[in-house]
Amino acid sequence: MGALFGSRKRGNEYFQHSPASVAAPFDHSRNLKKYRLSVPMDQRPSNSAASRIKQYPDSKTGSYGEVQAPVRIKRFGFSHRIDGGKIRAASKECSDDKMKILLGRYQSTKNRALESLRYTTEDEAAVSLRLGNEKEPIEIDGEEENQVVVSDDSSVEEAEIVKKKLHSLNSSVVTDLSNEHAKVDVVEKMMNLMQLRHESADIVVPAHKSLYDYSLRRNDKLHSLAAEIQLTEMQLRRHLLLRPVKDTREAMRDVSEECFAPLSVEEEDDVTNALSLKSNRGKVLVSHETSNIDITGEKFQCLRPGGWLNDEVINLYVELLKEREKREPQKFLKCHFFNSFFYKKLIAGKGGYNFQSVRRWTTPKKLGYNLLDCDKIFVPIHKINHWCLAVINKKDEKFQYLDSLKGGDNKVMKMLARYYIDEAKDKSGKDIDVSSWEEEFVEDLPEQENGYDCGMFMLKYADFYSRDIGLCFSQENMPYFRRRTAKEILRLRAE
């Protein structure tokens, strides 16, 4: 462009860039001096108003200017270089393409799900109930047993994995989703709840089986223990098969017959004659040399019905029970029978206890055996007008008290416990502890129903306990037991 000279009036170039000159053109040609131009004449610009207006740029709509740098659109995964006003069109086109892709994926997933759920089996439903970590089941065709549960936090691509799992079960067809509308509704509900995972769902195992499997993995010794248990059980079964079976009913019948054996005619006559007061009042009917006890006709009268048993009859009968055990030890427990004077001596003296007074009663030389080796020790207890029985039961570790009138006496229990400790210390030099032994006032026993049979009940308690059988008698048997005891005393032999 040339420079202005002279009066420095603005040239035509000013009007090429001034918008104001378009509305009010002004001719300055009179005041302009000659150009000194190096351009040829034919190429010089025209100075007409039309030519000057033509050189203005066309008006443009909107407020967009030219983009001065490349623009990269990263939304929806595209990266095209777009200039100026083409950005909006490109964005709309990209959104449409993305929507088409998403709809296509959705439709494809729905179709695969429909295909995979077309046929379900009873086994597949059972397995599918355990897929998805206990999520809410979705019913198929109203069948409660055909349910599929899918985890909520899985991806869309896992549909193929579920399809393969269901088809791999290879079982018979149970139901067919034939209604297309029903299938669409079910699948849409499923698609709203499920997102499939890439990890496979484990079938739920019962808790006890899981713990058992875990213990097997952690401790191999269980296998060897199981084998030992099985071997022991086999040996036990073989032992039971080889061992002869004892008929307990037969044994009970033998004991019952023996305890209640009737007297013969001869024995009945002997008992009747012995109980006759007229001919036998002062006569000695029986003499027992070992115990030095004599039974006269008068003392023998206590065995008549309604009589109170005296010390001589009771003490002679317990001596006969001792001899019975020695005679047939295989039939009876190892027992010792104190006489009616033992407890009276034990509690006599200062403080109500005197071990020294009975210390020499149980020397091994005198008894022929050790008192501490006995299974049961019987102690008759006489309380003025009533007989009871106390038992030191080593076999069952008990101190027992049997009263036909259902009474009890704690003092007797304590005295016998103290005696047993002192006896062990004196005879064997050992300190024994009986604090754990039970003190039992026996309640399940035959009861006395009159005021005179207590002595006979006491003797029968000792008789049946020494046989190691239950007290299977009652008040009704007392008349028989009186005559039987009289017979056994006359014969000096307890049966």
XYZ file of C-alpha atoms in Angstrom:
495
model
C 0.000 0.000 0.000
C 1.283 3.532 -0.857
C 1.811 6.327 1.690
C -0.242 9.578 2.008
C 1.390 12.886 1.087
C 0.622 16.632 1.178
C -2.413 17.359 3.336
C -2.390 13.723 4.674
C -5.992 13.082 3.668
C -7.085 9.419 4.070
C -7.017 7.446 0.836
C -9.394 4.858 -0.606
C -7.912 2.041 1.534
C -9.589 3.600 4.565
C -13.017 3.090 3.075
C -12.311 -0.599 2.380
C -12.333 -1.244 6.148
C -14.707 1.414 7.463
C -18.279 0.263 7.754
C -19.511 3.820 8.118
C -18.574 4.633 4.513
C -21.102 2.126 3.229
C -24.035 4.148 4.464
C -22.602 7.577 3.503
C -19.889 7.346 0.804
C -17.758 10.423 0.500
C -15.634 11.348 -2.471
C -12.179 12.503 -1.593
C -10.815 12.238 -5.060
C -10.499 15.954 -5.402
C -8.141 16.298 -2.479
C -5.952 13.283 -3.186
C -2.646 13.680 -4.838
C -1.326 11.345 -7.432
C -0.345 7.815 -6.281
C 3.077 6.719 -6.786
C 2.301 3.136 -7.505
C 4.506 0.411 -8.773
C 1.513 -1.704 -9.765
C 0.437 -1.766 -13.457
C -2.547 0.360 -14.291
C -4.787 -2.483 -15.267
C -4.375 -4.045 -11.833
C -5.161 -0.973 -9.815
C -8.367 -1.102 -7.759
C -11.445 0.726 -8.901
C -12.483 3.696 -6.875
C -16.208 3.313 -7.455
C -18.620 2.834 -4.523
C -19.890 -0.445 -5.902
C -16.442 -1.899 -6.140
C -15.589 -0.799 -2.661
C -18.814 -2.285 -1.181
C -18.181 -5.569 -2.971
C -14.909 -5.960 -1.174
C -16.677 -6.186 2.293
C -17.092 -9.701 3.657
C -20.533 -11.308 3.531
C -22.629 -11.081 6.699
C -22.771 -14.303 8.756
C -25.590 -15.581 11.010
C -24.945 -16.479 14.646
C -22.087 -15.498 16.846
C -19.652 -18.201 15.916
C -16.196 -17.188 14.937
C -13.647 -19.214 13.160
C -12.044 -21.992 15.136
C -8.434 -21.024 15.673
C -7.224 -24.519 16.720
C -8.165 -28.174 16.120
C -10.991 -29.489 18.359
C -11.054 -33.158 19.506
C -14.473 -34.456 20.568
C -13.892 -37.364 23.003
C -17.473 -37.989 24.059
C -18.884 -41.457 23.090
C -15.343 -42.552 22.110
C -14.933 -40.480 18.865
C -12.003 -38.205 17.991
C -12.730 -36.261 14.713
C -11.383 -32.821 13.940
C -14.310 -30.505 13.394
C -14.204 -26.852 12.539
C -16.590 -24.080 13.419
C -20.349 -24.681 13.306
C -19.993 -28.394 12.492
C -19.562 -29.341 16.166
C -23.277 -29.615 16.946
C -24.056 -31.721 13.930
C -21.185 -34.048 14.733
C -22.273 -34.387 18.371
C -25.842 -35.276 17.382
C -24.606 -37.828 14.892
C -22.335 -39.422 17.497
C -25.195 -39.662 20.031
C -27.404 -41.412 17.506
C -24.685 -43.910 16.689
C -24.023 -44.652 20.386
C -27.728 -45.157 21.078
C -27.983 -47.568 18.177
C -25.035 -49.561 19.592
C -26.545 -49.711 23.109
C -29.963 -50.742 21.800
C -28.323 -53.402 19.679
C -26.447 -54.803 22.706
C -29.597 -54.737 24.825
C -31.614 -56.571 22.188
C -28.824 -59.102 21.638
C -28.584 -59.816 25.402
C -32.364 -60.155 25.661
C -32.448 -62.636 22.794
C -29.671 -64.744 24.315
C -31.452 -64.760 27.682
C -34.711 -65.853 26.020
C -32.947 -68.617 24.210
C -31.121 -69.840 27.313
C -34.340 -69.898 29.379
C -36.524 -71.513 26.746
C -36.126 -74.985 28.237
C -35.504 -75.502 31.936
C -35.327 -78.753 33.870
C -35.989 -79.714 37.400
C -32.293 -80.155 38.090
C -31.425 -76.874 36.413
C -33.958 -75.041 38.551
C -32.553 -76.597 41.705
C -29.045 -75.480 40.785
C -30.142 -72.061 39.596
C -31.810 -71.416 42.950
C -28.340 -71.380 44.428
C -26.818 -69.036 41.820
C -26.380 -65.396 42.738
C -25.701 -65.586 46.480
C -29.273 -65.930 47.788
C -30.882 -63.156 45.731
C -34.634 -62.949 45.294
C -35.830 -65.710 42.947
C -37.759 -65.036 39.715
C -40.558 -67.435 38.886
C -40.790 -68.937 35.410
C -44.304 -69.896 34.149
C -45.594 -69.873 37.709
C -43.539 -72.970 38.568
C -42.203 -72.469 42.087
C -39.526 -75.084 41.629
C -38.187 -73.578 38.384
C -36.449 -70.426 39.567
C -33.338 -68.643 38.397
C -31.493 -66.171 40.579
C -28.738 -63.961 39.167
C -26.393 -61.640 41.048
C -27.084 -57.907 40.890
C -23.524 -56.710 40.294
C -22.476 -58.563 37.135
C -21.754 -57.468 33.582
C -23.829 -57.920 30.427
C -21.373 -60.305 28.795
C -22.041 -62.974 31.463
C -25.320 -63.980 29.756
C -23.421 -66.489 27.661
C -21.941 -68.074 30.835
C -25.404 -68.605 32.364
C -26.614 -70.036 29.075
C -23.759 -72.563 29.003
C -24.341 -73.524 32.676
C -28.001 -74.256 32.103
C -27.453 -76.251 28.910
C -24.581 -78.244 30.445
C -26.884 -80.020 32.899
C -28.201 -82.253 30.130
C -31.539 -83.369 31.554
C -35.139 -83.772 30.361
C -37.444 -80.881 29.471
C -39.889 -79.789 32.161
C -41.462 -76.569 30.891
C -41.519 -74.532 27.670
C -41.900 -70.777 27.541
C -44.176 -70.729 24.555
C -45.919 -67.429 25.143
C -43.743 -64.722 23.589
C -45.314 -61.902 25.582
C -44.845 -63.813 28.838
C -41.209 -64.451 27.915
C -40.606 -60.801 27.222
C -42.154 -59.747 30.530
C -40.151 -62.298 32.495
C -36.893 -61.413 30.793
C -37.476 -57.694 31.213
C -38.003 -58.247 34.961
C -34.867 -60.332 35.023
C -32.870 -57.754 33.067
C -33.931 -55.073 35.520
C -32.639 -57.116 38.483
C -29.578 -58.863 37.149
C -26.114 -57.927 36.107
C -24.103 -61.017 35.289
C -20.679 -61.602 36.776
C -17.568 -62.956 35.173
C -17.001 -65.173 38.191
C -18.948 -68.420 38.501
C -21.391 -68.846 41.377
C -20.735 -71.711 43.805
C -23.439 -74.180 44.738
C -24.397 -73.773 48.416
C -23.187 -76.651 50.608
C -24.819 -77.440 54.002
C -22.901 -75.959 56.930
C -22.290 -79.280 58.701
C -20.858 -80.843 55.533
C -18.588 -77.853 54.945
C -17.258 -78.094 58.506
C -16.779 -81.838 58.136
C -14.875 -81.462 54.849
C -12.785 -78.726 56.401
C -11.929 -80.895 59.391
C -10.929 -83.716 57.061
C -8.561 -81.422 55.217
C -7.141 -80.012 58.425
C -6.713 -83.226 60.352
C -5.924 -86.475 58.570
C -6.048 -88.318 61.870
C -9.837 -88.485 61.617
C -9.500 -91.067 58.852
C -7.488 -93.374 61.060
C -9.898 -92.829 63.964
C -12.847 -93.687 61.748
C -11.138 -96.917 60.730
C -10.439 -97.775 64.381
C -14.051 -97.091 65.337
C -15.296 -99.328 62.553
C -12.908 -102.109 63.575
C -13.941 -101.816 67.231
C -17.621 -101.996 66.326
C -17.000 -105.132 64.276
C -15.133 -106.743 67.158
C -17.917 -105.825 69.580
C -20.574 -107.349 67.325
C -18.525 -110.519 66.987
C -18.057 -110.672 70.759
C -21.795 -110.280 71.348
C -22.541 -113.020 68.839
C -20.093 -115.447 70.432
C -21.068 -114.667 74.030
C -23.807 -116.923 75.382
C -27.006 -115.044 76.017
C -28.341 -115.270 79.541
C -32.069 -115.403 79.852
C -32.731 -112.857 82.584
C -36.380 -113.835 82.746
C -35.397 -117.415 83.474
C -32.947 -116.288 86.159
C -35.563 -114.037 87.710
C -38.037 -116.887 87.723
C -35.488 -119.141 89.458
C -34.821 -116.496 92.128
C -38.500 -115.864 92.625
C -39.231 -119.554 92.970
C -36.363 -119.878 95.422
C -37.437 -116.881 97.517
C -41.055 -117.984 97.620
C -40.640 -121.756 97.631
C -43.580 -123.295 99.554
C -42.984 -125.379 102.658
C -43.503 -129.087 102.442
C -46.055 -130.883 104.598
C -43.336 -132.110 106.943
C -41.870 -128.623 107.308
C -45.295 -127.153 108.005
C -45.840 -129.703 110.779
C -42.443 -128.912 112.368
C -43.136 -125.183 112.383
C -46.602 -125.696 113.863
C -45.250 -127.875 116.647
C -42.404 -125.436 117.421
C -44.804 -122.508 117.702
C -47.013 -124.434 120.170
C -46.528 -122.725 123.535
C -47.901 -125.509 125.750
C -45.259 -128.108 125.014
C -42.218 -125.957 124.218
C -42.342 -122.997 126.610
C -38.984 -123.563 128.361
C -37.503 -126.022 125.901
C -34.412 -125.073 123.854
C -35.474 -125.666 120.293
C -32.264 -124.566 118.521
C -28.638 -124.001 119.555
C -26.150 -122.275 117.252
C -22.646 -123.057 118.391
C -20.770 -120.480 116.274
C -22.722 -117.514 117.594
C -23.558 -119.188 120.909
C -27.246 -118.410 120.524
C -29.992 -120.588 122.002
C -33.631 -120.294 120.946
C -36.187 -121.545 123.443
C -39.823 -122.234 122.739
C -40.829 -119.024 124.493
C -38.501 -116.815 122.355
C -39.611 -118.690 119.268
C -43.143 -117.391 119.776
C -42.200 -114.009 118.241
C -42.493 -115.640 114.802
C -46.179 -116.219 115.280
C -48.512 -113.791 113.432
C -48.562 -110.398 115.211
C -45.342 -111.012 117.169
C -42.438 -108.549 117.475
C -39.138 -110.155 116.521
C -36.574 -110.253 119.322
C -32.787 -109.907 119.220
C -32.103 -113.665 119.475
C -34.202 -114.571 116.436
C -32.818 -111.701 114.378
C -29.172 -112.344 115.306
C -29.451 -116.079 114.634
C -31.029 -115.465 111.251
C -28.258 -113.044 110.113
C -25.708 -115.678 111.152
C -27.500 -118.133 108.878
C -27.275 -115.562 106.037
C -23.474 -115.400 106.554
C -23.201 -119.172 106.368
C -25.356 -119.226 103.225
C -22.923 -116.931 101.433
C -19.924 -119.024 102.458
C -21.709 -122.128 101.312
C -22.683 -120.728 97.872
C -20.528 -117.651 97.160
C -21.335 -117.718 93.429
C -25.017 -117.055 94.095
C -24.666 -114.109 96.479
C -22.717 -110.877 96.919
C -19.807 -110.788 99.309
C -21.500 -109.375 102.367
C -21.066 -108.945 106.106
C -23.961 -108.946 108.583
C -23.574 -107.231 111.946
C -25.844 -108.310 114.763
C -28.353 -106.099 116.509
C -25.858 -105.079 119.233
C -23.223 -103.551 116.940
C -24.828 -100.143 116.438
C -25.745 -99.853 120.111
C -22.077 -100.352 121.032
C -20.882 -97.949 118.324
C -22.930 -95.003 119.572
C -22.329 -95.713 123.261
C -19.846 -93.573 125.158
C -18.863 -89.924 125.259
C -19.891 -87.833 122.277
C -22.187 -90.547 120.958
C -19.415 -92.404 119.090
C -17.015 -95.104 120.297
C -14.988 -96.926 117.677
C -12.837 -98.742 120.235
C -15.851 -100.599 121.600
C -16.334 -102.413 118.259
C -12.766 -102.329 116.959
C -12.057 -106.028 117.677
C -15.333 -107.233 116.180
C -13.953 -107.254 112.639
C -10.378 -108.528 112.836
C -9.476 -110.611 109.757
C -8.561 -113.514 112.046
C -12.004 -113.516 113.622
C -13.990 -112.974 110.426
C -11.821 -114.989 108.057
C -11.916 -112.135 105.527
C -11.296 -108.390 105.345
C -14.381 -106.315 106.076
C -13.279 -103.654 103.554
C -13.459 -106.243 100.759
C -17.202 -106.753 101.202
C -19.625 -105.354 98.640
C -22.266 -104.610 101.281
C -22.255 -104.377 105.044
C -25.637 -104.738 106.783
C -26.298 -103.088 110.133
C -29.599 -103.764 111.972
C -30.899 -100.659 113.729
C -33.267 -101.053 116.713
C -35.166 -97.964 117.881
C -37.035 -98.967 121.027
C -40.071 -100.479 119.266
C -39.027 -100.391 115.613
C -36.501 -102.174 113.409
C -34.689 -100.574 110.432
C -31.738 -101.552 108.263
C -28.632 -99.519 107.378
C -26.289 -100.565 104.555
C -22.690 -99.563 103.819
C -22.881 -100.151 100.063
C -19.314 -100.181 98.763
C -20.453 -101.616 95.452
C -22.514 -98.524 94.597
C -20.681 -96.094 96.957
C -23.748 -95.336 99.026
C -24.867 -95.193 102.625
C -28.434 -96.509 102.545
C -31.220 -96.459 105.082
C -34.273 -98.731 104.707
C -37.302 -98.168 106.892
C -40.541 -100.047 106.288
C -42.408 -97.004 107.644
C -40.526 -94.627 105.279
C -38.602 -92.912 108.071
C -35.066 -91.544 108.029
C -32.125 -90.884 110.377
C -29.188 -88.690 109.335
C -27.283 -89.580 112.502
C -27.071 -93.231 111.441
C -25.561 -92.203 108.096
C -22.897 -90.010 109.722
C -21.977 -92.625 112.322
C -21.527 -95.348 109.719
C -19.448 -93.077 107.461
C -17.175 -92.217 110.371
C -16.916 -95.874 111.353
C -15.971 -96.948 107.821
C -13.157 -94.382 107.691
C -11.792 -95.473 111.081
C -12.077 -99.148 110.134
C -10.038 -98.606 106.985
C -7.399 -96.661 108.922
C -7.207 -99.289 111.659
C -7.158 -102.415 109.483
C -5.203 -101.261 106.414
C -3.545 -97.997 107.471
C -5.202 -96.119 104.595
C -7.041 -92.830 104.698
C -10.112 -93.177 102.514
C -12.489 -90.441 101.395
C -16.211 -91.160 101.439
C -17.368 -87.549 101.066
C -18.475 -88.285 97.486
C -20.627 -91.237 98.534
C -24.384 -90.789 98.326
C -26.633 -90.861 101.376
C -29.838 -92.563 100.283
C -33.043 -92.998 102.216
C -34.536 -95.729 100.056
C -38.118 -94.905 99.146
C -38.961 -97.492 96.485
C -39.345 -100.390 98.889
C -42.157 -102.578 100.292
C -44.040 -100.780 103.078
C -45.281 -102.068 106.362
C -49.042 -101.841 106.810
C -49.335 -102.882 110.430
C -47.538 -102.268 113.715
C -45.607 -105.515 114.221
C -43.948 -106.714 110.984
C -41.022 -104.229 110.964
C -38.503 -106.921 112.097
C -39.563 -109.284 109.334
C -39.321 -106.484 106.739
C -35.812 -105.700 107.957
C -34.656 -109.323 107.589
C -36.132 -109.600 104.097
C -34.455 -106.329 103.007
C -31.087 -107.876 103.908
C -31.996 -111.219 102.324
C -32.978 -109.767 98.945
C -30.150 -107.168 98.852
C -27.571 -109.898 99.468
C -28.972 -111.726 96.438
C -28.511 -108.478 94.450
C -32.129 -108.477 93.337
C -34.994 -106.030 93.773
C -37.267 -105.991 96.778
C -40.054 -107.889 95.063
C -42.326 -108.628 97.973
C -45.067 -106.904 99.944
C -47.048 -106.921 103.153
C -49.104 -109.858 101.869
C -46.023 -112.087 101.907
C -45.258 -111.543 105.595
C -47.262 -114.541 106.948
C -45.377 -116.807 104.559
C -41.995 -115.249 105.467
C -42.683 -115.791 109.194
C -43.233 -119.518 108.738
C -40.310 -119.791 106.306
C -37.968 -118.040 108.757
C -39.143 -120.401 111.504
C -38.403 -123.382 109.249
C -34.905 -122.069 108.365
C -34.054 -121.448 112.038
C -35.215 -124.948 113.000
C -33.058 -126.382 110.202
C -30.201 -123.900 110.914
C -29.965 -123.283 107.188
C -31.083 -120.236 105.229
C -32.130 -120.912 101.674
